[in-house]
Coordinates of C-alpha atoms in Angstrom, one line a residue:
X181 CA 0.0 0.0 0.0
X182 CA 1.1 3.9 -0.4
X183 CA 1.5 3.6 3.8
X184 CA 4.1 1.0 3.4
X185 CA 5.7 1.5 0.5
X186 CA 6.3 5.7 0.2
X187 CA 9.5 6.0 1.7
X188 CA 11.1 9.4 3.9
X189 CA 12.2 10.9 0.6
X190 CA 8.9 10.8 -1.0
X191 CA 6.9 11.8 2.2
X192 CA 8.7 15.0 2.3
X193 CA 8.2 15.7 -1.5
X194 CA 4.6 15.1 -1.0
X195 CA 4.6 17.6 2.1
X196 CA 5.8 20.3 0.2
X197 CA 3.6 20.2 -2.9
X198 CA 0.1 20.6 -1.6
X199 CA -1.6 19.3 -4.9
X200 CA 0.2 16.3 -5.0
X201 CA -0.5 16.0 -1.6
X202 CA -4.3 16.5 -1.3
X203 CA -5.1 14.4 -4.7
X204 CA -2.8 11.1 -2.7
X205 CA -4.6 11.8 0.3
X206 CA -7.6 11.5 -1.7
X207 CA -6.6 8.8 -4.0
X208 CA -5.8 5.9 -0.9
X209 CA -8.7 7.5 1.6
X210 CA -10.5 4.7 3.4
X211 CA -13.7 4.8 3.6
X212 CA -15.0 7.8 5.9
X213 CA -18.6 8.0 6.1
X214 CA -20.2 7.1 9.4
X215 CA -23.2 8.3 10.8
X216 CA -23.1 9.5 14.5
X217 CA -26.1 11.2 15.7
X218 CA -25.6 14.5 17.0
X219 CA -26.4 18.2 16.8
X220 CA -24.3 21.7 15.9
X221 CA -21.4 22.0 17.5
X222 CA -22.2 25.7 18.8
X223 CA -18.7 25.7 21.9
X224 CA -16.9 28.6 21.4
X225 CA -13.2 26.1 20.9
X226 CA -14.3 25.9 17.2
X227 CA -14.2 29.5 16.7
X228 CA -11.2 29.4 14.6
X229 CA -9.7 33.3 14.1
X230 CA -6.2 33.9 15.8
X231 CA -6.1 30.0 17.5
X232 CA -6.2 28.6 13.5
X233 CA -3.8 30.9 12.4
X234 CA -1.4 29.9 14.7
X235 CA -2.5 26.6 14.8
X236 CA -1.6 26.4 10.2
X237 CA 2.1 28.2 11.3
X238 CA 3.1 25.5 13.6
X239 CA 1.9 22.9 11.5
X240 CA 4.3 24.8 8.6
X241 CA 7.1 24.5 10.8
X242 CA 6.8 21.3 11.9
X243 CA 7.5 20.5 8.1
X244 CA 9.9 23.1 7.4
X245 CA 12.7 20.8 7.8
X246 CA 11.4 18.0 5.8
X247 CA 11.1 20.4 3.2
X248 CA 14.5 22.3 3.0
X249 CA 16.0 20.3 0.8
X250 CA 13.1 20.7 -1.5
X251 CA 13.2 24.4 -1.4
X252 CA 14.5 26.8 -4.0
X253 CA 17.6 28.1 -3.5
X254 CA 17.1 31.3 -1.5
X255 CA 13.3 30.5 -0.1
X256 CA 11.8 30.1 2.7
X257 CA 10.8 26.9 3.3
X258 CA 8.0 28.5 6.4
X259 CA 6.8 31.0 4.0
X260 CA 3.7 31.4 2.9
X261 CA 2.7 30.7 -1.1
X262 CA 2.5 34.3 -3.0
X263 CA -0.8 35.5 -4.4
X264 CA -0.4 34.6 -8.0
X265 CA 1.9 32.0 -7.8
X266 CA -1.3 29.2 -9.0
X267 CA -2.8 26.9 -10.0
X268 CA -5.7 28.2 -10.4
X269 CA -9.6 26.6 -10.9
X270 CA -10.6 26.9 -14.6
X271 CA -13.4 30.1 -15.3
X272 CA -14.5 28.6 -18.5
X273 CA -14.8 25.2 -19.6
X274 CA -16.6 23.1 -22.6
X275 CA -19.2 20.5 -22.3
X276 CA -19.7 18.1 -25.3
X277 CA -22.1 15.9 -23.9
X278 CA -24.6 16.8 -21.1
X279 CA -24.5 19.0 -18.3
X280 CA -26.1 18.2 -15.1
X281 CA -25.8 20.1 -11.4
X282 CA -27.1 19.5 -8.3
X283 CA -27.4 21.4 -5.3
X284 CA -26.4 22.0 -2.1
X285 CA -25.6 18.6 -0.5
X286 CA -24.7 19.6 3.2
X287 CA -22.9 16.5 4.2
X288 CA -25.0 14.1 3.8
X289 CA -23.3 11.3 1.1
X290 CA -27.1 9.2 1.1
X291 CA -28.4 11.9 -0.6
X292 CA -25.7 12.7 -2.6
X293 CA -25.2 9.9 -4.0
X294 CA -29.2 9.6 -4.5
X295 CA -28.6 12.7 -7.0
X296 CA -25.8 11.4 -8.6
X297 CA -27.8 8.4 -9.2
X298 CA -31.0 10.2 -10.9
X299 CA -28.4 12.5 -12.7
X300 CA -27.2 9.4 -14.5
X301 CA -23.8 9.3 -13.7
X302 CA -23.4 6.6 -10.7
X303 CA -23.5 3.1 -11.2
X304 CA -25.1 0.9 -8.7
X305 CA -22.9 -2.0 -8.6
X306 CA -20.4 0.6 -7.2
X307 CA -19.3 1.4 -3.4
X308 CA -18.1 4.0 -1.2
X309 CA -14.7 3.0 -2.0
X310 CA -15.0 2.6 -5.9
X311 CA -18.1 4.3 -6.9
X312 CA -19.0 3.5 -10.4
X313 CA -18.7 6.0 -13.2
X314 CA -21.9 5.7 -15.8
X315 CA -22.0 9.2 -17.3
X316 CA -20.5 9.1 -20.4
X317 CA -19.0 12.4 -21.4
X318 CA -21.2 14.0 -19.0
X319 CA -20.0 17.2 -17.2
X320 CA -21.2 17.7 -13.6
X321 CA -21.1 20.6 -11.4
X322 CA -22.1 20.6 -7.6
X323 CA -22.6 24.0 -6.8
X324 CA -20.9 24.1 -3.0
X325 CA -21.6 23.5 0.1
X326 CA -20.8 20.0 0.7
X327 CA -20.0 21.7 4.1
X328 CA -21.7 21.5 7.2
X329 CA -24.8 20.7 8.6
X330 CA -24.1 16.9 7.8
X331 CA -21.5 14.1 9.3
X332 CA -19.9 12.9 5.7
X333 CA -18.3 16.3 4.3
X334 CA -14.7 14.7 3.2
X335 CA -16.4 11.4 2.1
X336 CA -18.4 13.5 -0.3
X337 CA -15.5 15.2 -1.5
X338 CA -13.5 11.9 -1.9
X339 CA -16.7 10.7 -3.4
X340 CA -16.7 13.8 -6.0
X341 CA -13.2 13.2 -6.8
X342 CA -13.0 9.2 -7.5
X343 CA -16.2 10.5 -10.3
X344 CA -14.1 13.7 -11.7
X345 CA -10.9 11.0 -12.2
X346 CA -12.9 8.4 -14.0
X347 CA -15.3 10.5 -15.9
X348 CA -12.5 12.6 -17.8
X349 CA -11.6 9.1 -19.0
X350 CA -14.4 8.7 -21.0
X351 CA -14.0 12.8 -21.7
X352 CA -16.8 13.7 -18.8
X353 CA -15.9 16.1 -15.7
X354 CA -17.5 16.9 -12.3
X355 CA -16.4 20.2 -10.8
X356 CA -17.4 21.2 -6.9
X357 CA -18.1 24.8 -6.7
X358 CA -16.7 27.1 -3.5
X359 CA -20.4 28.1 -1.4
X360 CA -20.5 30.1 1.8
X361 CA -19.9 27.1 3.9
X362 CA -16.7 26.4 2.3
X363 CA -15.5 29.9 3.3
X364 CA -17.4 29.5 7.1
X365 CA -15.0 26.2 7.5
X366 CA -11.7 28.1 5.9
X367 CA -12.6 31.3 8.1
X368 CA -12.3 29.3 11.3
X369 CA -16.0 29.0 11.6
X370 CA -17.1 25.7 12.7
X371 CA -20.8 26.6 14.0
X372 CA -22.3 24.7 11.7
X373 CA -20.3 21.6 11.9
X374 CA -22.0 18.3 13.4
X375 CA -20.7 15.9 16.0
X376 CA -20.0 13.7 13.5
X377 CA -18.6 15.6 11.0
X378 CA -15.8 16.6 14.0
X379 CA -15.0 12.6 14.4
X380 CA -14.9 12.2 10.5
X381 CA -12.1 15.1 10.4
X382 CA -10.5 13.2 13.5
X383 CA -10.0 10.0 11.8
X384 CA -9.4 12.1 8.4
X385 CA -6.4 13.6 10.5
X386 CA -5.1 10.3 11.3
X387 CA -5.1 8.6 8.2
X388 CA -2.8 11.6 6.8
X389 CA -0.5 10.9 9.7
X390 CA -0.5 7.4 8.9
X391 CA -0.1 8.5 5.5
X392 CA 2.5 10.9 5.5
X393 CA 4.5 10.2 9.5
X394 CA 4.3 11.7 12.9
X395 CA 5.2 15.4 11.4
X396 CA 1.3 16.0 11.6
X397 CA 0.1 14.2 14.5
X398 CA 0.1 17.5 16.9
X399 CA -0.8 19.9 13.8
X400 CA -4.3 17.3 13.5
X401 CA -4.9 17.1 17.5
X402 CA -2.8 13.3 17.6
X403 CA -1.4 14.6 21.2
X404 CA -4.6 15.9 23.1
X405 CA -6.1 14.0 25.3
X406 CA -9.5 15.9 25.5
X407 CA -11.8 14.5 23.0
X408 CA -13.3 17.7 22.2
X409 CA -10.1 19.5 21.7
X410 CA -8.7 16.5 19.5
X411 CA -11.2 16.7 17.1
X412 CA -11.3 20.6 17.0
X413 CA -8.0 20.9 16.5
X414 CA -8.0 18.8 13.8
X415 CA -10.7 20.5 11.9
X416 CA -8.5 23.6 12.2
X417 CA -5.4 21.4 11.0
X418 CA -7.8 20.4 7.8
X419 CA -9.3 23.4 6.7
X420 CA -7.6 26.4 7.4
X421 CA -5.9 28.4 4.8
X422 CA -2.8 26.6 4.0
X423 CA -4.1 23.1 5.6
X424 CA -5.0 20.1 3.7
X425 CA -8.3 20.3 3.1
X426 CA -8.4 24.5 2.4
X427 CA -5.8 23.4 -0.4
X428 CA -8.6 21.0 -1.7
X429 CA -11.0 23.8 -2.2
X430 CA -8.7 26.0 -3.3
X431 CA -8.5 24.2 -7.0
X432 CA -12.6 24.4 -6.7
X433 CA -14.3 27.6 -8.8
X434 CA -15.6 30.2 -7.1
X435 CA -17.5 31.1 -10.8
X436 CA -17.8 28.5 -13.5
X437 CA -19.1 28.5 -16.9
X438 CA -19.7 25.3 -18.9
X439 CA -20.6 26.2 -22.8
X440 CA -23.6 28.8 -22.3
X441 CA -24.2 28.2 -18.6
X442 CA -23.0 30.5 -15.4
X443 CA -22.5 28.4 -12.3
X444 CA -22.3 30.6 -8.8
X445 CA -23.5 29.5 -5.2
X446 CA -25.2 32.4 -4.2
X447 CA -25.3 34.7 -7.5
X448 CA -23.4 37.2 -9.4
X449 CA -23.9 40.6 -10.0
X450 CA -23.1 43.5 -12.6
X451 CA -20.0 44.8 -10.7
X452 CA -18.8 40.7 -10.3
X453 CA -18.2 40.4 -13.9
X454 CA -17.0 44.0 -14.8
X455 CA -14.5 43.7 -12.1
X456 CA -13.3 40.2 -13.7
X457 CA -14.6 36.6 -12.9
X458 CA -11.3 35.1 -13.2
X459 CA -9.9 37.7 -10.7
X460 CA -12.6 36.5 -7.6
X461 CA -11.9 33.0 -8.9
X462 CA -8.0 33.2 -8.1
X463 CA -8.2 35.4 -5.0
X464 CA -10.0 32.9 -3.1
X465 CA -7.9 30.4 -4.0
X466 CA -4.7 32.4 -2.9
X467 CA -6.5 32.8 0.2
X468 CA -7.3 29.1 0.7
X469 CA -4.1 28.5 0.0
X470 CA -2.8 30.4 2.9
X471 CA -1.2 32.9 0.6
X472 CA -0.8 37.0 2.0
X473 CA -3.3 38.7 0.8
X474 CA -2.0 42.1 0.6
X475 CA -2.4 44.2 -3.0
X476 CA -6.0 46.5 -3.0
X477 CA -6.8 44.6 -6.2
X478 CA -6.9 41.1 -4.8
X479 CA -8.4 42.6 -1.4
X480 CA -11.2 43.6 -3.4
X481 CA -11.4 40.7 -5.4
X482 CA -11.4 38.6 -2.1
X483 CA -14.4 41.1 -1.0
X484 CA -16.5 40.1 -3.9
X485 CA -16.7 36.7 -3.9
X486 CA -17.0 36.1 -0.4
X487 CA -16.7 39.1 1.8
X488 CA -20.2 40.4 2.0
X489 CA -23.5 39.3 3.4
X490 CA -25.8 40.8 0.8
X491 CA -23.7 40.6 -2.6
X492 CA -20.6 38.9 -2.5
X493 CA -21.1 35.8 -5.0
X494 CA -21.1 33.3 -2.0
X495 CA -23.7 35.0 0.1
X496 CA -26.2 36.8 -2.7
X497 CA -29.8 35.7 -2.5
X498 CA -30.8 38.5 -5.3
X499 CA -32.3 35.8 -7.2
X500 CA -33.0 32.7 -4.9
X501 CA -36.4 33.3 -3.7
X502 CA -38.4 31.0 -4.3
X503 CA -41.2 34.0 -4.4
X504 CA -40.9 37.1 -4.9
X505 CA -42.5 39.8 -2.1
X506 CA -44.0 42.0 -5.2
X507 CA -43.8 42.0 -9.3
X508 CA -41.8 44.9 -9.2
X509 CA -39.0 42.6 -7.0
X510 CA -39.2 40.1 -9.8
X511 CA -38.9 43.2 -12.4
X512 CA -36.3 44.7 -10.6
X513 CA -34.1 41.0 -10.0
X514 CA -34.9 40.3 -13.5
X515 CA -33.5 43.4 -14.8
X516 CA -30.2 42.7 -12.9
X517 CA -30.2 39.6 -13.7
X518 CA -30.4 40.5 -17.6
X519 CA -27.7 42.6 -17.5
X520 CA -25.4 40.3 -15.6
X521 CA -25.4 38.1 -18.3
X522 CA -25.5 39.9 -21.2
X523 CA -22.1 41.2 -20.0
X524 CA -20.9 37.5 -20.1
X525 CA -19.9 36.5 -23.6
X526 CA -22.1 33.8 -24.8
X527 CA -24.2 33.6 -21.5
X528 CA -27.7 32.6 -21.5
X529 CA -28.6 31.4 -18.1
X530 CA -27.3 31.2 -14.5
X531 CA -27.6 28.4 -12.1
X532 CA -27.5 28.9 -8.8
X533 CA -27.9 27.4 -5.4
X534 CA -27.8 28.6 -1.4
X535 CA -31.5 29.3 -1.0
X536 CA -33.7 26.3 -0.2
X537 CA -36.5 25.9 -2.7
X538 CA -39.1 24.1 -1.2
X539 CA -40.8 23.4 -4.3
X540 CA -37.9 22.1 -5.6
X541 CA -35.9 23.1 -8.7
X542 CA -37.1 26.0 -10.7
X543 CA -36.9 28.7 -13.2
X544 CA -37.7 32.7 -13.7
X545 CA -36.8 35.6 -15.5
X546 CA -37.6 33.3 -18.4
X547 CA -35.2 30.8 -17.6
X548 CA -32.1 32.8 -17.8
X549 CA -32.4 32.0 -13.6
X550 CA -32.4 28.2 -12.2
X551 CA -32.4 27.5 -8.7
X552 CA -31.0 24.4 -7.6
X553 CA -31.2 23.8 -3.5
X554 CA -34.0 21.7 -2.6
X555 CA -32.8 21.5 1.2
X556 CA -32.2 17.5 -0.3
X557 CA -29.9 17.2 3.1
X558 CA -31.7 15.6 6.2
X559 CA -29.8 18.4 8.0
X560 CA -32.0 21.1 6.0
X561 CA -35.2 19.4 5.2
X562 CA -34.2 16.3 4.0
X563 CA -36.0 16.4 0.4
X564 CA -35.8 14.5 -2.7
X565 CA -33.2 15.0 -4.6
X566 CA -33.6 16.6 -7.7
X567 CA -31.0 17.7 -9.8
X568 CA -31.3 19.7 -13.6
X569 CA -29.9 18.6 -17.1
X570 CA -29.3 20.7 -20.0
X571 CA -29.0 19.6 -23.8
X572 CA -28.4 22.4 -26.0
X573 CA -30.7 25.0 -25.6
X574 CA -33.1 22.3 -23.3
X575 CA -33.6 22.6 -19.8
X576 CA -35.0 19.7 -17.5
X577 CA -35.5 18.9 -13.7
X578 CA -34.8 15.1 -13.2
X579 CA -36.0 13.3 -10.1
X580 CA -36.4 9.8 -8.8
X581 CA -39.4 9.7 -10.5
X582 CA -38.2 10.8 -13.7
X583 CA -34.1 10.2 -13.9
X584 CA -31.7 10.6 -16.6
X585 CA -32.9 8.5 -19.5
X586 CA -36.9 8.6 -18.8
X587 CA -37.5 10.8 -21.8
X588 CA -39.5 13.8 -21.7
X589 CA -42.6 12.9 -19.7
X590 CA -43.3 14.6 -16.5
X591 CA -39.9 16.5 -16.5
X592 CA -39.9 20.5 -16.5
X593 CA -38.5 22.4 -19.5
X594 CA -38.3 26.1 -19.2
X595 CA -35.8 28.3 -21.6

């Protein structure tokens, strides 16, 4: 196995080169997923703020001298990666077959994988250890949070990542987007985070210490004794910028278009796209990272697409409800909406998710808007899944009743 056989040499490479690192923790991760009953975790130890900072600059100097060897000439090995200095998630990317998202998932992998299954794209003969890719050429975009509120967040995201891996084999693609939860868990913000979701980080933090040596077992709360403060500490160790898991999200999109489709968590507006796309996209991956954040122009960027309540692209509910207080709100969203895209080359529609619909997923502003949360985690509402597909110029909801393949009949199609 990669435990046994990676020797010193290797594990230190692998330390120092966070992609390589996240995609073979990834690649060998056991099996995660296990339900323990319990509710938000609300104690003020997983408040992140100075305590994670701290916590992500030991953990860097713990490696440090693993990685010295590694290191350019004239670096520092402790230093934090520069803004700029990539990779960076795609912006733009082109579908040829289908394209199918699904909404907010919320740690809950049942469900999940319930979507995936109506979407067409997992087999049944697979497991949580080899799911089965069935998709084809298929592209498949979750729009974020896969955070929170549910006890199997990583095993989702291992989940995802085993289906991107073997779809782009048969030239398919399943992208994760970067939602407000994503940034809550990077911030330090763990109020959302379920008992059980703690223990899966836990033994998450132990299988990359098993993985990769005893470097990490303090920086992923190996040394406490307090059960609580274990598991805290290695949520901190996982997500914050610069950890494992932050480095994860960081090669998610923050904005993503497929072919004539904008993909967003919360929405976008005007000022999002005349300020750049690809700019918000690349400052919160810098920032994920753990890289400084220190020019006006990234600052800004970083202020976009996840800084504000009301309209950063993470946190805008502009057009997620369900129904609008008055016809001039519609107007009004509509109009924004309108020009949004039309400053988008080629854009037609834009998909977004963050706001339960609890009439599941729908269209307005003649389907240039989708709305995609159906609160299908039992830690929101616990709903059917439904995901939509699009083909061409088409549009259609597909649920359990009527899945990828059923044909037209009883499916929605707004353009």
């Amino acid at each position: 196995t990669t435990t046994t056989t990676t020797t010193t040499t290797t594990r230190a490479t692998m330390l120092c080169a966070a992609r390589t690192w996240v995609r073979a923790t990834m690649r060998t991760a056991p099996r995660l997923s296990s339900r323990v009953p319990g509710g938000n975790a609300t104690s003020s130890l997983t408040r992140g703020g100075d305590r994670a900072s701290a916590h992500v600059a030991s953990l860097r100097r713990r490696v440090a001298p693993m990685c010295a060897s590694s290191a350019a000439p004239g670096a520092s090995s402790t230093s934090p990666p520069a803004a700029g200095a990539g990779p960076y998630p795609p912006l733009r990317v082109t579908a040829k077959g289908r394209v199918v998202a699904l909404g907010d998932v919320h740690g809950d992998i049942g469900q999940a994988r319930r979507a995936l299954t109506i979407a067409g794209v997992l087999g049944e003969d697979g497991d949580a250890v080899n799911p089965t890719w069935i998709g084809g050429d298929t592209v498949v975009v979750q729009v974020g949070d896969v955070l929170d509120r549910g006890d199997d967040e990583i095993a989702i995201l291992i989940l995802l990542q085993k289906l991107h891996k073997a779809a782009q084999a048969d030239g398919g693609a399943v992208y994760i987007l970067n939602g407000n939860h994503e940034v809550l868990n990077v911030s330090g913000d763990f109020r959302y985070v379920t008992q059980g979701a703690f223990q899966e980080s836990t033994r998450f933090g132990e299988h990359l210490v098993n993985l990769f040596g005893d470097a990490f077992r303090d920086a992923f709360g190996g040394n406490e004794e307090d059960p609580r403060k274990k598991q805290v500490k290695a949520r901190v160790g996982l997500f914050s910028p610069g950890g494992p898991l932050a480095q994860q999200l960081a090669m998610n999109s923050t904005v993503l278009i497929v072919n004539d489709t904008v993909f967003a968590h919360g929405g976008l507006m005007p000022r999002h796209v005349e300020f750049g796309l690809e700019k918000l996209n690349n400052a919160v991956a810098d920032w994920m990272r753990g890289a400084e954040i220190s020019s006006e122009e990234d600052r800004t960027a970083l202020g976009m697409a996840i800084g504000s309540v009301k309209d950063s692209v993470v946190w805008n509910r502009t057009f997620g409800q369900e129904n609008f207080m008055s016809q001039g709100d519609r107007d009004r969203a509509c109009e924004t909406l309108g020009k949004t895209l039309d400053a988008i080359d080629g854009a037609k529609r834009l998909v977004v998710g963050h706001t339960p619909q609890l009439g599941g997923c729908n269209a307005e502003c003649d389907g240039r808007i989708w709305r995609i949360d159906v609160g299908m985690s039992f830690g929101v509402v616990g709903a059917d899944p439904e995901v939509i597909e699009i083909v061409g110029d088409e549009v259609r909801v597909l649920t359990s009743r009527v899945p990828a393949g059923a044909g037209s009949a009883g499916a929605v199609s707004k353009l």
